[in-house]
Short mmCIF file of C-alpha atoms in Angstrom, two decimals:
data_model
loop_
_atom_site.label_atom_id
_atom_site.label_comp_id
_atom_site.label_asym_id
_atom_site.label_seq_id
_atom_site.Cartn_x
_atom_site.Cartn_y
_atom_site.Cartn_z
CA MET K 12 -9.05 -16.17 8.72
CA SER K 13 -6.56 -18.80 7.64
CA ASP K 14 -4.11 -18.18 4.85
CA LEU K 15 -5.88 -20.85 2.78
CA ASP K 16 -9.17 -19.00 3.08
CA PHE K 17 -7.44 -15.73 2.23
CA ASN K 18 -5.74 -17.20 -0.82
CA GLU K 19 -9.03 -18.73 -2.02
CA ILE K 20 -10.78 -15.34 -1.66
CA VAL K 21 -7.95 -13.59 -3.48
CA ASN K 22 -8.29 -16.13 -6.33
CA LEU K 23 -12.01 -15.28 -6.58
CA ILE K 24 -11.28 -11.53 -6.57
CA CYS K 25 -8.63 -11.85 -9.20
CA LYS K 26 -11.02 -13.77 -11.52
CA GLU K 27 -13.42 -10.78 -11.31
CA ASP K 28 -10.85 -7.94 -11.20
CA THR K 29 -7.66 -8.64 -13.13
CA ARG K 30 -6.01 -5.27 -12.56
CA PHE K 31 -3.83 -6.46 -9.66
CA ASP K 32 -1.58 -9.49 -9.18
CA ARG K 33 -2.39 -11.84 -6.34
CA LYS K 34 0.79 -10.76 -4.61
CA ALA K 35 -0.61 -7.25 -4.21
CA TYR K 36 -3.35 -8.53 -1.96
CA SER K 37 -0.94 -10.49 0.29
CA PHE K 38 1.33 -7.46 0.41
CA LEU K 39 -1.50 -5.15 1.37
CA ARG K 40 -2.56 -7.50 4.19
CA GLU K 41 1.03 -7.54 5.48
CA GLY K 42 1.23 -3.75 5.10
CA LEU K 43 -1.96 -3.42 7.20
CA ASP K 44 -0.46 -5.57 9.95
CA TYR K 45 2.69 -3.40 9.83
CA ALA K 46 0.70 -0.17 9.98
CA VAL K 47 -1.35 -1.35 12.93
CA LYS K 48 1.79 -2.46 14.83
CA GLU K 49 3.48 0.91 14.18
CA LEU K 50 0.40 2.90 15.25
CA LYS K 51 0.14 0.87 18.47
CA LYS K 52 3.73 1.71 19.28
CA LYS K 53 3.15 5.45 18.67
CA GLU K 54 -0.28 5.74 20.21
CA THR K 55 -0.48 3.59 23.34
CA GLU K 56 -3.90 4.95 24.40
CA ARG K 57 -5.39 4.23 21.05
CA SER K 58 -3.91 0.71 21.07
CA LYS K 59 -5.97 -0.28 24.15
CA GLN K 60 -9.07 -0.31 21.96
CA SER K 61 -9.90 -1.82 18.64
CA LEU K 62 -7.69 -0.04 16.16
CA HIS K 63 -9.32 1.19 12.96
CA VAL K 64 -6.76 2.43 10.41
CA SER K 65 -7.69 5.29 8.12
CA GLY K 66 -6.85 5.26 4.47
CA ALA K 67 -4.06 7.76 4.94
CA GLU K 68 -2.66 5.85 7.93
CA LEU K 69 -2.68 2.61 5.91
CA LEU K 70 -0.97 4.32 3.00
CA MET K 71 1.79 5.62 5.25
CA GLY K 72 2.27 2.20 6.78
CA ILE K 73 2.32 0.52 3.38
CA ARG K 74 4.94 3.05 2.27
CA ALA K 75 7.19 2.30 5.24
CA TYR K 76 6.66 -1.47 4.90
CA ALA K 77 7.33 -1.44 1.16
CA LEU K 78 10.55 0.52 1.54
CA ASP K 79 11.64 -1.80 4.33
CA GLN K 80 10.92 -4.91 2.24
CA TYR K 81 12.03 -3.84 -1.25
CA GLY K 82 14.26 -0.74 -0.84
CA PRO K 83 15.12 0.86 -4.21
CA LEU K 84 13.16 -1.84 -6.03
CA THR K 85 9.87 -0.87 -4.41
CA LEU K 86 8.43 1.02 -7.38
CA THR K 87 9.37 -1.73 -9.79
CA VAL K 88 7.77 -4.40 -7.54
CA LEU K 89 4.57 -2.47 -6.99
CA ASN K 90 4.26 -1.63 -10.71
CA SER K 91 4.77 -5.29 -11.58
CA TRP K 92 1.70 -6.08 -9.44
CA GLY K 93 -0.41 -3.41 -11.19
CA ILE K 94 -0.09 -0.84 -8.38
CA ASN K 95 0.82 2.55 -9.84
CA ARG K 96 -0.72 5.09 -7.44
CA CYS K 97 -2.18 5.39 -3.93
CA GLY K 98 -5.73 4.92 -5.26
CA ASP K 99 -4.82 1.41 -6.40
CA PHE K 100 -4.30 0.43 -2.75
CA GLY K 101 -7.81 1.69 -2.04
CA GLU K 102 -9.21 -0.45 -4.88
CA ILE K 103 -7.52 -3.53 -3.37
CA VAL K 104 -8.84 -2.64 0.10
CA PHE K 105 -12.38 -2.27 -1.16
CA ASN K 106 -12.15 -5.52 -3.10
CA LEU K 107 -11.25 -7.21 0.17
CA ILE K 108 -14.08 -5.41 1.97
CA GLU K 109 -16.57 -6.70 -0.60
CA TYR K 110 -15.50 -10.24 0.28
CA ASN K 111 -15.64 -9.53 4.06
CA VAL K 112 -11.89 -9.96 4.54
CA PHE K 113 -11.59 -6.43 5.77
CA SER K 114 -14.23 -4.32 7.55
CA LYS K 115 -15.01 -0.68 7.20
CA THR K 116 -16.81 2.04 9.06
CA GLU K 117 -19.63 4.08 7.59
CA ASN K 118 -17.17 6.87 7.03
CA ASP K 119 -14.61 4.88 4.96
CA ARG K 120 -14.55 5.63 1.26
CA ARG K 121 -12.39 4.91 -1.75
CA GLU K 122 -11.52 8.59 -1.87
CA ASP K 123 -9.66 8.17 1.44
CA PHE K 124 -6.90 6.58 -0.63
CA GLY K 125 -6.48 9.59 -2.82
CA GLU K 126 -3.00 10.73 -3.62
CA VAL K 127 -1.54 11.00 -0.14
CA TYR K 128 1.87 10.81 -1.84
CA THR K 129 3.19 10.35 -5.32
CA PHE K 130 4.99 7.19 -6.02
CA GLU K 131 7.98 9.17 -7.21
CA ASP K 132 8.21 11.07 -3.94
CA ALA K 133 7.64 7.95 -1.88
CA PHE K 134 9.67 5.30 -3.69
CA VAL K 135 12.17 7.02 -6.00
CA LYS K 136 13.36 10.19 -4.30
CA PRO K 137 14.56 8.48 -1.07
CA PHE K 138 17.21 6.70 -3.12
CA GLN K 139 18.40 9.64 -5.16
CA PRO K 140 21.61 11.44 -4.15
CA LYS K 141 20.94 14.42 -1.88
CA ASN K 142 23.59 16.67 -3.40
CA PRO K 143 24.28 15.73 -6.98
CA ARG K 144 27.51 16.99 -8.43
CA SER K 145 27.10 20.22 -10.32
CA GLY K 146 26.32 19.62 -13.95
CA ALA K 147 25.09 16.07 -13.28
CA THR K 148 21.56 15.28 -14.33
CA LEU K 149 19.52 12.87 -12.38
CA ILE K 150 17.29 10.60 -14.41
CA SER K 151 14.19 9.34 -12.62
CA PRO K 152 12.44 6.18 -13.71
CA ARG K 153 9.19 6.89 -15.42
CA VAL K 154 6.25 6.48 -13.07
CA PRO K 155 3.26 5.19 -15.06
CA SER K 156 0.25 7.48 -15.01
CA ALA K 157 -3.08 6.07 -14.06
#
């Protein structure tokens, strides 16, 4: 699928479902590519066949890709696109499945994108000091609830 086709489809999706910014769809597509590439490196036998990525595998790949791309700003960037929890990635995936951009197996479900990690654990804690000075209080940014 060409980028133009993908962008046209995302425009159609965003007209129907306004929860997520268009950039969230492109990011998810890039995150999928990243996840597949990383899985192929780790699992050479599995990479010889068509590689289906589970919801949990995709979420872990997205996490690594997001941290690589945006570092300590990851949470802010994702929130600005309307993504506040793991389940939001599942909603985006299933929007793309409905438009035949992604495929799914008969076992794939939205629930596969349940809370594999919290956004605070995934995107805030990696950047907090490991050993704060005694008496110092760490203030975490507020993670919006769904």
